[in-house]
Short mmCIF file of C-alpha atoms and ligand atoms in Angstrom, two decimals:
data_model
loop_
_atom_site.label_atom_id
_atom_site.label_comp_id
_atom_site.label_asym_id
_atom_site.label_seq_id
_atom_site.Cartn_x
_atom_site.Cartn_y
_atom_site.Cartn_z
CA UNK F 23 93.28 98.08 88.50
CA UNK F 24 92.12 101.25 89.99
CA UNK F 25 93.63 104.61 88.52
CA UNK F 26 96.80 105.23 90.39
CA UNK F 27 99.93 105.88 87.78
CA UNK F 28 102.37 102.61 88.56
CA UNK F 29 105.26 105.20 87.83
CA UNK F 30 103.98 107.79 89.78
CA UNK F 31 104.11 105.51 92.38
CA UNK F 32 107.57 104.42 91.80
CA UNK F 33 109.05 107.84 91.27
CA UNK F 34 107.28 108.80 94.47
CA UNK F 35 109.29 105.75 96.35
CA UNK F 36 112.22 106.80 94.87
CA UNK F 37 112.01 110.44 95.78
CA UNK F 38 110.96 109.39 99.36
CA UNK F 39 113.92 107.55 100.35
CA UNK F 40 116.41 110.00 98.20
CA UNK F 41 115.64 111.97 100.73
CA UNK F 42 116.28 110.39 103.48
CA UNK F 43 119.32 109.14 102.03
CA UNK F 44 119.77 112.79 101.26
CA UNK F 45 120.99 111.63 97.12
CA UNK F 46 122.75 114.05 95.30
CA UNK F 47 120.36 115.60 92.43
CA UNK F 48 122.42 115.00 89.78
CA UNK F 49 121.95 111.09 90.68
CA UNK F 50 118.43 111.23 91.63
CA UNK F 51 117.50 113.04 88.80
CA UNK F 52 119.20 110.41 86.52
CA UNK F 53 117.15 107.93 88.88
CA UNK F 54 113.82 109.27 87.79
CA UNK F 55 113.57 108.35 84.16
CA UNK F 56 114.21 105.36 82.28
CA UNK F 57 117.56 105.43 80.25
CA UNK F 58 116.02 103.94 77.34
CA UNK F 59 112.26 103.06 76.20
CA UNK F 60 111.02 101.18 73.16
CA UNK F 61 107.76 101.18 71.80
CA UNK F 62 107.31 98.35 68.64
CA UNK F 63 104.16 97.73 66.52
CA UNK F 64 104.52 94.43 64.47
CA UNK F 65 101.85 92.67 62.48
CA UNK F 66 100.90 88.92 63.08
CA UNK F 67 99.15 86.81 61.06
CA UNK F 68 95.82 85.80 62.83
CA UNK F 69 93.80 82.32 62.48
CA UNK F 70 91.35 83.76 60.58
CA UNK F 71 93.84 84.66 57.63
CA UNK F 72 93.32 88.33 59.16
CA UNK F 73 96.16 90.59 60.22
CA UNK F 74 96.63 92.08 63.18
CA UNK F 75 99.08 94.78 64.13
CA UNK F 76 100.16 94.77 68.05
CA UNK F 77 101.49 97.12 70.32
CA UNK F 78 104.89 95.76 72.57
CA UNK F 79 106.90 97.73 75.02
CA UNK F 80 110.65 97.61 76.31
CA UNK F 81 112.24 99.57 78.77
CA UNK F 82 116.00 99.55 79.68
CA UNK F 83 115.69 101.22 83.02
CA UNK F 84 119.20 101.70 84.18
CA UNK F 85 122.32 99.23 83.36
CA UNK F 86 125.12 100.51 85.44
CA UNK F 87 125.02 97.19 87.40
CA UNK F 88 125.02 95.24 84.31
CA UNK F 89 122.65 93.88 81.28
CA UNK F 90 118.96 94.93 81.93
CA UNK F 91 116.69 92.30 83.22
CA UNK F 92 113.03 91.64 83.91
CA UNK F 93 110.30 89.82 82.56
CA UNK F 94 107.15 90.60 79.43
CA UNK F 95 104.03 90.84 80.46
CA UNK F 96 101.09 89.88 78.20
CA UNK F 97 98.16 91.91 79.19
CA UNK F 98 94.69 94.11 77.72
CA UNK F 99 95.22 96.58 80.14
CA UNK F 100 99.27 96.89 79.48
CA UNK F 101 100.37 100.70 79.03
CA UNK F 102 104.14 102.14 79.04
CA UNK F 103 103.68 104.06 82.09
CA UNK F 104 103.02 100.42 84.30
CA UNK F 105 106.17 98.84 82.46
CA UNK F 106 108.47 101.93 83.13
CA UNK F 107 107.47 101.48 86.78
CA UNK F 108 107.77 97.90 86.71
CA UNK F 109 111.45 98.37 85.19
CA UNK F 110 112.34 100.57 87.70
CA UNK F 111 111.56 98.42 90.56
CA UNK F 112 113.68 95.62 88.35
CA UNK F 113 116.41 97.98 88.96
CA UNK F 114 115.76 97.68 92.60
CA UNK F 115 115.38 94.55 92.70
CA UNK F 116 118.53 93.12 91.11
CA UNK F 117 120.42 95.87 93.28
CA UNK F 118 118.93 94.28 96.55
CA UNK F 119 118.88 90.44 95.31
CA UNK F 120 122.75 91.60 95.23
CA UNK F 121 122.93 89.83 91.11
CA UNK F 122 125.08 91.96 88.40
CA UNK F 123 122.31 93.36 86.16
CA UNK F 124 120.17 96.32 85.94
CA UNK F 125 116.55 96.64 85.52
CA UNK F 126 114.08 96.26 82.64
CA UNK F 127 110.68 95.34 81.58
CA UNK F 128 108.54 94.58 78.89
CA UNK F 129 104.93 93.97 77.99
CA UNK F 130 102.37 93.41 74.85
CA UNK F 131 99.50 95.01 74.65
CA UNK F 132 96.72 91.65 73.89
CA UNK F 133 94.62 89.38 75.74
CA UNK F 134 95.98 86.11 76.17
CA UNK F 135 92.50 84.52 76.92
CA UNK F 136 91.37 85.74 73.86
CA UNK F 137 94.32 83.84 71.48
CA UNK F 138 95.22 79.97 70.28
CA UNK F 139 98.60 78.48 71.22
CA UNK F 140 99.16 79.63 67.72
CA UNK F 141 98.67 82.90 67.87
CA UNK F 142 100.86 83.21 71.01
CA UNK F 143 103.47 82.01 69.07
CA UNK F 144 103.21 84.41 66.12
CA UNK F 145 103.05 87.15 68.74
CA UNK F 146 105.79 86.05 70.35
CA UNK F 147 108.21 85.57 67.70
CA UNK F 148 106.89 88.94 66.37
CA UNK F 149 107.48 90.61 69.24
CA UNK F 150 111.06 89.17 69.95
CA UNK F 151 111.77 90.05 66.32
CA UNK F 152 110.63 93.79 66.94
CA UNK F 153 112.53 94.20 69.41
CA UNK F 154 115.93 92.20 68.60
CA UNK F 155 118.63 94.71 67.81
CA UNK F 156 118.01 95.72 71.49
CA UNK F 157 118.19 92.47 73.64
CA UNK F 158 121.31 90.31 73.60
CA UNK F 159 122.85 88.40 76.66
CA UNK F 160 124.63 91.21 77.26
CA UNK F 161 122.43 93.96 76.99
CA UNK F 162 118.77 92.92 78.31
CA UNK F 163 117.62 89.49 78.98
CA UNK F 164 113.47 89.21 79.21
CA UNK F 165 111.95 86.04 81.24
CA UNK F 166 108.17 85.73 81.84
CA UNK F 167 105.64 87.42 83.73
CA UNK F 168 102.15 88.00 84.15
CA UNK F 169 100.20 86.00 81.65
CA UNK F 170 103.45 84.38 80.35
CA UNK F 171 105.01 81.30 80.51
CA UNK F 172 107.94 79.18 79.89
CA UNK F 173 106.83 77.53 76.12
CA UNK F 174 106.47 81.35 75.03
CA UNK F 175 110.09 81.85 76.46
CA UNK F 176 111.27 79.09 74.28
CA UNK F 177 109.86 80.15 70.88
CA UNK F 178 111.51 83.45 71.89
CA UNK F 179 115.04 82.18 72.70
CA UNK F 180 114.30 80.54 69.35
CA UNK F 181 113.11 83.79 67.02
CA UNK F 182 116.31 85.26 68.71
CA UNK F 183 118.71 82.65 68.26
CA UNK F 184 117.38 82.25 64.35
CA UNK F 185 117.81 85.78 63.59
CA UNK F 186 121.17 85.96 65.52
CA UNK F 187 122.28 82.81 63.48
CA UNK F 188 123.37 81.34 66.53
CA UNK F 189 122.05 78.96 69.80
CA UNK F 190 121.67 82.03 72.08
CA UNK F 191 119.87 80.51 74.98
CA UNK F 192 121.07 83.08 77.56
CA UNK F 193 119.39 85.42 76.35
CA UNK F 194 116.29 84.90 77.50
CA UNK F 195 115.31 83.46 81.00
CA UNK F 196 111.92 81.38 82.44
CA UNK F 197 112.70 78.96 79.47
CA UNK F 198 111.65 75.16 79.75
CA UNK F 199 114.34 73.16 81.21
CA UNK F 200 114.92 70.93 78.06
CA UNK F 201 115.84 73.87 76.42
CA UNK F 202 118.30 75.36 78.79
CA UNK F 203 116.23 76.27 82.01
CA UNK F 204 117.05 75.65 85.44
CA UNK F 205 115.94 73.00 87.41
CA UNK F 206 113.77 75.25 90.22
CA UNK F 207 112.67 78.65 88.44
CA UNK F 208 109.05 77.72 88.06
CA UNK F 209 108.26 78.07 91.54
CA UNK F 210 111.04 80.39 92.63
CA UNK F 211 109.53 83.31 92.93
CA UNK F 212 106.84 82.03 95.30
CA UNK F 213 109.90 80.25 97.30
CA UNK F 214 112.07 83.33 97.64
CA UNK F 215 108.42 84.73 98.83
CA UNK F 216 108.62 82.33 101.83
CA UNK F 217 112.20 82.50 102.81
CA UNK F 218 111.62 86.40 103.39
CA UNK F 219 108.34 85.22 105.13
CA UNK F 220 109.97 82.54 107.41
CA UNK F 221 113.00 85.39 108.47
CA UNK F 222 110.10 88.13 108.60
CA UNK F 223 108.79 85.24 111.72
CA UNK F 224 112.04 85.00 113.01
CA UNK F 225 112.00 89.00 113.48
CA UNK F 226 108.34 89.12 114.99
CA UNK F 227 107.92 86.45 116.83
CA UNK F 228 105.20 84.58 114.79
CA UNK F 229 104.66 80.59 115.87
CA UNK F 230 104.70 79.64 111.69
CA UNK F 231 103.00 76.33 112.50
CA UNK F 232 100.56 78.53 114.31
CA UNK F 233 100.01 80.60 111.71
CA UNK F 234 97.69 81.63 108.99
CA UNK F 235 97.48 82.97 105.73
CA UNK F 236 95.26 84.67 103.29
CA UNK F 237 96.16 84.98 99.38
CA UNK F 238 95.08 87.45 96.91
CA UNK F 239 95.61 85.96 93.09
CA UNK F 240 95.97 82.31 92.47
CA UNK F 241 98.43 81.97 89.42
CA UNK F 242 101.97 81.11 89.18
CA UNK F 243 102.91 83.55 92.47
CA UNK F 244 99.64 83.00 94.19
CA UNK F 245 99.18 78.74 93.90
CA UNK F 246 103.35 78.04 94.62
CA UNK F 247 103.01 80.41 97.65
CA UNK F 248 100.11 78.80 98.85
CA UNK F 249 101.85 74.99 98.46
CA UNK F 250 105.14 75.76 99.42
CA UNK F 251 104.12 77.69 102.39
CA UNK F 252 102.20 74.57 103.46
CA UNK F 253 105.14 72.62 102.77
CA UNK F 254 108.34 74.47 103.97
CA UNK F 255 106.61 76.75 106.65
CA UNK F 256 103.72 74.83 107.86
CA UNK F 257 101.59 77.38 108.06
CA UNK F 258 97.53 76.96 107.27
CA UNK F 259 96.42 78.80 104.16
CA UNK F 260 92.55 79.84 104.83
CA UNK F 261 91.53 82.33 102.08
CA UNK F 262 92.74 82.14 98.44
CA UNK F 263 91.35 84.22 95.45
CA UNK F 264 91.59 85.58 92.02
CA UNK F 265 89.94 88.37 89.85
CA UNK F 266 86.78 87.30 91.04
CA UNK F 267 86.67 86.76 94.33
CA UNK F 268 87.68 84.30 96.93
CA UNK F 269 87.12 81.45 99.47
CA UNK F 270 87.72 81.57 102.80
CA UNK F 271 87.59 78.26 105.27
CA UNK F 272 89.15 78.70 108.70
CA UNK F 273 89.83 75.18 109.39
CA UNK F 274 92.42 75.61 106.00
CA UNK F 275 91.62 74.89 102.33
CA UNK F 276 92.66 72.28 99.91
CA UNK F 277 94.71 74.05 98.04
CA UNK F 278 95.04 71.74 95.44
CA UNK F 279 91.38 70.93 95.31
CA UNK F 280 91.00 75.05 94.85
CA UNK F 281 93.70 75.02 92.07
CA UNK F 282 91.83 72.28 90.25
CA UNK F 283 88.81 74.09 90.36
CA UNK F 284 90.28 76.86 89.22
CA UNK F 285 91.30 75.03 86.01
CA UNK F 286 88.11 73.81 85.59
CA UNK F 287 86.03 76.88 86.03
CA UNK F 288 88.08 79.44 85.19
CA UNK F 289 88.00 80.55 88.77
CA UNK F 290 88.94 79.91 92.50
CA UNK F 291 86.07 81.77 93.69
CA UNK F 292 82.83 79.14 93.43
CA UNK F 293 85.53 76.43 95.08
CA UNK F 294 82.83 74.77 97.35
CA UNK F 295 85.69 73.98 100.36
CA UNK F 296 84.53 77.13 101.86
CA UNK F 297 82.60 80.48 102.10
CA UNK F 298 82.69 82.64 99.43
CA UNK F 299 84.30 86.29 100.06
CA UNK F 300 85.16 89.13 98.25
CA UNK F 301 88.50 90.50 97.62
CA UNK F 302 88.09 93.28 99.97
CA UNK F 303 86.74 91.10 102.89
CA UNK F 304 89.93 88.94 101.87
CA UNK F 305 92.74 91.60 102.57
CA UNK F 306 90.54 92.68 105.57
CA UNK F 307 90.98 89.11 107.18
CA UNK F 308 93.02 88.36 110.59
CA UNK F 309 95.74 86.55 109.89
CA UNK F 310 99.34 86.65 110.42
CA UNK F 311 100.22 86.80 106.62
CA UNK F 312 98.71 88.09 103.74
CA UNK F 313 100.20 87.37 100.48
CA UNK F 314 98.91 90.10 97.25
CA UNK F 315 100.23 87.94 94.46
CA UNK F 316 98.20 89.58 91.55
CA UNK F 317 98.86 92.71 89.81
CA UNK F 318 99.49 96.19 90.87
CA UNK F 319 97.39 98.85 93.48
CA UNK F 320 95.08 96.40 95.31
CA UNK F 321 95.97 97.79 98.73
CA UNK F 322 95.30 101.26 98.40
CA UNK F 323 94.10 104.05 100.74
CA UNK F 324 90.67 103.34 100.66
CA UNK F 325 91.36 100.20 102.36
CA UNK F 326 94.60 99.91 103.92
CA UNK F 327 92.77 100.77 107.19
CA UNK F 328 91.11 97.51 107.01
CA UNK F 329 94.20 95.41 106.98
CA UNK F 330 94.23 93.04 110.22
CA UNK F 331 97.33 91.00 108.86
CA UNK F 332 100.47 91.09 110.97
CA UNK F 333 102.07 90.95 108.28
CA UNK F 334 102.07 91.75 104.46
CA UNK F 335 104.14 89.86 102.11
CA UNK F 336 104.19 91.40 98.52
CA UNK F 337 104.74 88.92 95.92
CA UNK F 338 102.99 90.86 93.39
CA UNK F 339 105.04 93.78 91.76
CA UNK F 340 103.32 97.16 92.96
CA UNK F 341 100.55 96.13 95.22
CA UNK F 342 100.26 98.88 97.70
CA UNK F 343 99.96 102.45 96.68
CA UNK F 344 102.05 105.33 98.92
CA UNK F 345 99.18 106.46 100.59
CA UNK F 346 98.73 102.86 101.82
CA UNK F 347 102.23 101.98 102.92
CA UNK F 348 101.81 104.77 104.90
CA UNK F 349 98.82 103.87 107.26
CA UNK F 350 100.17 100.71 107.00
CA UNK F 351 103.18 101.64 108.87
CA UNK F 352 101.43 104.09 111.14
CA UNK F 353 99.09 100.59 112.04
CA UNK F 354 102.50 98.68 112.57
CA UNK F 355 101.83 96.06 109.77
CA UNK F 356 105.71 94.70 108.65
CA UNK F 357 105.53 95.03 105.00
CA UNK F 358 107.92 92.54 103.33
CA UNK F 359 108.01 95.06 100.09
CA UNK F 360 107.43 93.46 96.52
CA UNK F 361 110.93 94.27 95.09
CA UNK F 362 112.68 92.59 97.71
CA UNK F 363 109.76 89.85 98.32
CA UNK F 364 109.57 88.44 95.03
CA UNK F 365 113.01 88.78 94.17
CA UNK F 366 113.44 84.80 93.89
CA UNK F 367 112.22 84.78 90.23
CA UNK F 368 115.01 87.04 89.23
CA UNK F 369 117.32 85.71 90.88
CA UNK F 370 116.78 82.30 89.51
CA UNK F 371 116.70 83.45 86.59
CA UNK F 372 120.04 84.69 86.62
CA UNK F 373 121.30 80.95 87.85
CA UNK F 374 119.87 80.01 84.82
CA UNK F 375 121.89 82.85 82.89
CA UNK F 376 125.21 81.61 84.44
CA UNK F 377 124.50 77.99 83.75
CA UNK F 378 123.48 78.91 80.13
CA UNK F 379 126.84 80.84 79.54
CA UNK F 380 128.39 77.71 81.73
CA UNK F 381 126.92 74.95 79.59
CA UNK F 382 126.88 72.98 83.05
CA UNK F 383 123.82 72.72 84.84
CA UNK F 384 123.40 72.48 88.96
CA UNK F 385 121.22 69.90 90.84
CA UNK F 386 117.77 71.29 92.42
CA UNK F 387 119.27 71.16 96.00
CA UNK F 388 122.06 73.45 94.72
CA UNK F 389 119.48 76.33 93.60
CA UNK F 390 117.74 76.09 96.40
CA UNK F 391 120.54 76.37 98.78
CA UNK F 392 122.27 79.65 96.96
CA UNK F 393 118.24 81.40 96.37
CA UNK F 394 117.86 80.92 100.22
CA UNK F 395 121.35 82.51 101.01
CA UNK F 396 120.94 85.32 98.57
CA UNK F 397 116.78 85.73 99.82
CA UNK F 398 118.03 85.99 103.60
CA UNK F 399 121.54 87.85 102.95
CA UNK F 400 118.89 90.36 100.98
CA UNK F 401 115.83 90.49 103.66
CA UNK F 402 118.31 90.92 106.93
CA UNK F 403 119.97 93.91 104.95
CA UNK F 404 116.93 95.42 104.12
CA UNK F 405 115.76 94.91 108.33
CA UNK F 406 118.59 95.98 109.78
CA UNK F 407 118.58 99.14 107.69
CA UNK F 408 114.93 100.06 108.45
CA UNK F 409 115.38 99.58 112.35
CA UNK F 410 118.57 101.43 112.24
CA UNK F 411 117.28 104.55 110.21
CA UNK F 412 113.78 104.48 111.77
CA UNK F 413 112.52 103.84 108.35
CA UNK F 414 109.60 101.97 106.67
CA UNK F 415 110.90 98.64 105.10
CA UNK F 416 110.13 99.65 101.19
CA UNK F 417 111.67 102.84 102.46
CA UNK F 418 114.98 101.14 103.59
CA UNK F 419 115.26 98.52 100.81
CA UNK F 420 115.21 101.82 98.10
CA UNK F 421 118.15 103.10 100.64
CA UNK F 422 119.66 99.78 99.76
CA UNK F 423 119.36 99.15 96.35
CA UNK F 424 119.90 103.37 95.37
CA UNK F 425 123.07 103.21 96.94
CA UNK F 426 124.44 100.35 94.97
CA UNK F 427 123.06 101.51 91.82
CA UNK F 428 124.49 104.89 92.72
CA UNK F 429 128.26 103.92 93.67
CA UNK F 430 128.31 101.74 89.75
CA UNK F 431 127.28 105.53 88.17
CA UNK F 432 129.55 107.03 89.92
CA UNK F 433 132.42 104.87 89.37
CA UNK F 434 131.41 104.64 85.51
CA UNK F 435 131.64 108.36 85.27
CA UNK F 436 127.99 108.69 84.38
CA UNK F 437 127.34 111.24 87.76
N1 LIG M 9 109.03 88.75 86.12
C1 LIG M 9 109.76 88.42 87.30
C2 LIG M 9 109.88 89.63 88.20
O1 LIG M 9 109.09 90.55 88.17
C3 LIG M 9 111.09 87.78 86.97
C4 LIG M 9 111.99 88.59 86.10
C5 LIG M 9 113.18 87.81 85.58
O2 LIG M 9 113.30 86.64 85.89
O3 LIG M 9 113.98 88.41 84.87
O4 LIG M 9 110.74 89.69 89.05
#
């Protein structure tokens, strides 16, 4: 992570396209700030019969479209600047994705690596306990995210549904589906990730079983992009990496020889199917898609230059800095932007929501069918907008999502 402020980054998005979109002030100033933030410190017994007291964030962007959603992210590095961003571009997210909730985030500050299975646990009942007069079905729903995963969603649905003294699976997304999740959201993010991809094609002219692609992060994002665009697409996946470093083979990798690996080593990057590259020489590659499916500010304006792709697909949250989106647009690269990218997660997860409040769960074929019409519905508004208004794509899918969030303020009295 280099030094760039996540929320600087996403109230400089924001103010870019309020101006374009010309936003009254009294909306985009209520735009700029989360409505509510929440900062917890809860103690947690330890292995060592130590205690521990740890740091977790939640932030309740903005709920005029409905309950705040987004996911908890269990990282070191975690501060509440990089989960107010990421809870704003929740809020933009859900807007474009077209689903009835607002945006939210939350995060603990630990290293996962660095804790048993039973110390994940403690933390994340702790955390869910911390922070339990504030979430409800209703009000904010968490789901997983970096460094999370769907066993820690289902000792939090637990911790929640013990203190609320009653089976409250909906309020908490990602889960495992024998306890209430739905059939398709463990790879749904990286699928709604290759519907945009396949329309993005459609719009450029790209041959997909012609095509390549490079991938920057190999975990839950990273891997299911790199299988299912194999599968669905067709396309040949040459470079793959992770925090350190990469492999590139231009005859295509085995990506589940790489993934293996990975397991076994701890990394993708001595995978012996091909030559080893860094993660600069990686987004520097030409291909027709490249895929940042890590964390935050890896394309930034010391090498957005570089970028050969035709196209970027974002399905990490917050991967190119402003100073980068803009060379990249001056360079003509079509930027599929993260919040409207990797909005398949979220809006799974919100399937799973319904069929929790339902009790009555749909087949595999049905999520799949109503993720690809709400992931095409979403990237044809957001392409349509940017070649009518002349704009960059991130630009136009802000002008997008803004004016939805704005017209719910507005009709709730709040502006
Ligand atoms: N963490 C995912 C995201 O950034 C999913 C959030 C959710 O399912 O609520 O979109």
């Amino acid at each position: 992570m280099n030094d760039v402020n996540p929320f600087e980054t996403a109230q400089r998005q924001l103010d870019k396209a309020a101006e374009v979109l010309d936003l009254e002030e009294s909306v985009h100033e209520a735009l700029r700030e989360p409505m509510r933030t929440f900062v917890v410190n809860f103690q947690v017994k330890m292995d060592d019969g130590s205690t521990k007291t740890f740091k977790g964030f939640r932030v309740q962007y903005n709920d005029a479209l409905g309950p705040t959603k987004g996911g908890l992210r269990f990282h070191p590095d975690e501060t509440l600047d990089t989960v107010k961003a990421l809870a704003a571009w929740m809020t933009w997210k859900t807007a474009v994705a077209d689903i009835p909730y607002g945006g939210g985030k939350g995060g603990v500050v630990c290293n996962p690596k660095e804790l048993s299975q039973d110390e994940l646990e403690r933390i994340s009942r702790g955390y869910i306990c911390a922070i339990s007069n504030f979430i409800g079905e209703d009000r904010d729903i968490p789901a997983p995210d970096v460094y999370t995963n769907p066993q820690m969603m289902a000792w939090m649905m637990d911790e929640y549904s013990k203190v609320a003294g009653a089976y409250s699976p909906a309020v908490i997304t990602g889960k495992p589906v024998e306890v209430g999740g739905s059939l398709g959201r463990g790879d749904a993010t990286a699928r709604g990730v290759i519907y945009t991809i396949r329309e993005a094609a459609k719009e450029l002219g790209i041959k997909l079983d012609e095509a390549t692609v490079a991938i920057q992060g190999y975990g839950n994002a990273g891997y299911y992009s790199a299988t299912l665009i194999q599968q669905l697409l067709d396309c040949t996946v040459v470079a793959v990496s992770d925090s350190q470093g990469g492999v590139v083979n231009e005859d295509g990798l085995d990506i589940d020889a790489a993934k293996a690996h990975k397991n076994e080593n701890g990394t993708v990057a001595t995978y012996e199917g091909g030559d080893r590259i860094t993660n600069n020489e990686l987004l520097a590659l030409d291909v027709d898609v490249l895929i940042p499916a890590a964390i935050e500010n890896v394309i930034t304006e010391d090498n957005a230059g570089d970028v050969s792709a035709t196209m970027v697909a974002e399905a990490a949250n917050g991967p190119t800095t402003p100073e980068a989106d803009d060379t990249l647009y001056e360079n003509g690269v079509y930027v599929i932007p993260d919040f409207l990218c990797n909005a398949g997660g979220v809006t799974v997860s919100y399937f799973e929501w319904v069929q929790n409040r339902n009790r009555y769960y749909w087949t595999e074929e049905e999520v799949y069918e109503r993720l690809d019409k709400k992931m095409t519905k979403a990237f044809k508004d957001v392409h349509n907008r940017a070649q009518q208004e002349d704009v960059d794509n991130r630009t136009a899918a802000y002008m997008v999502s803004i004016e939805k969030v704005a017209q719910a303020m507005k009709l709730r009295g709040w502006v």
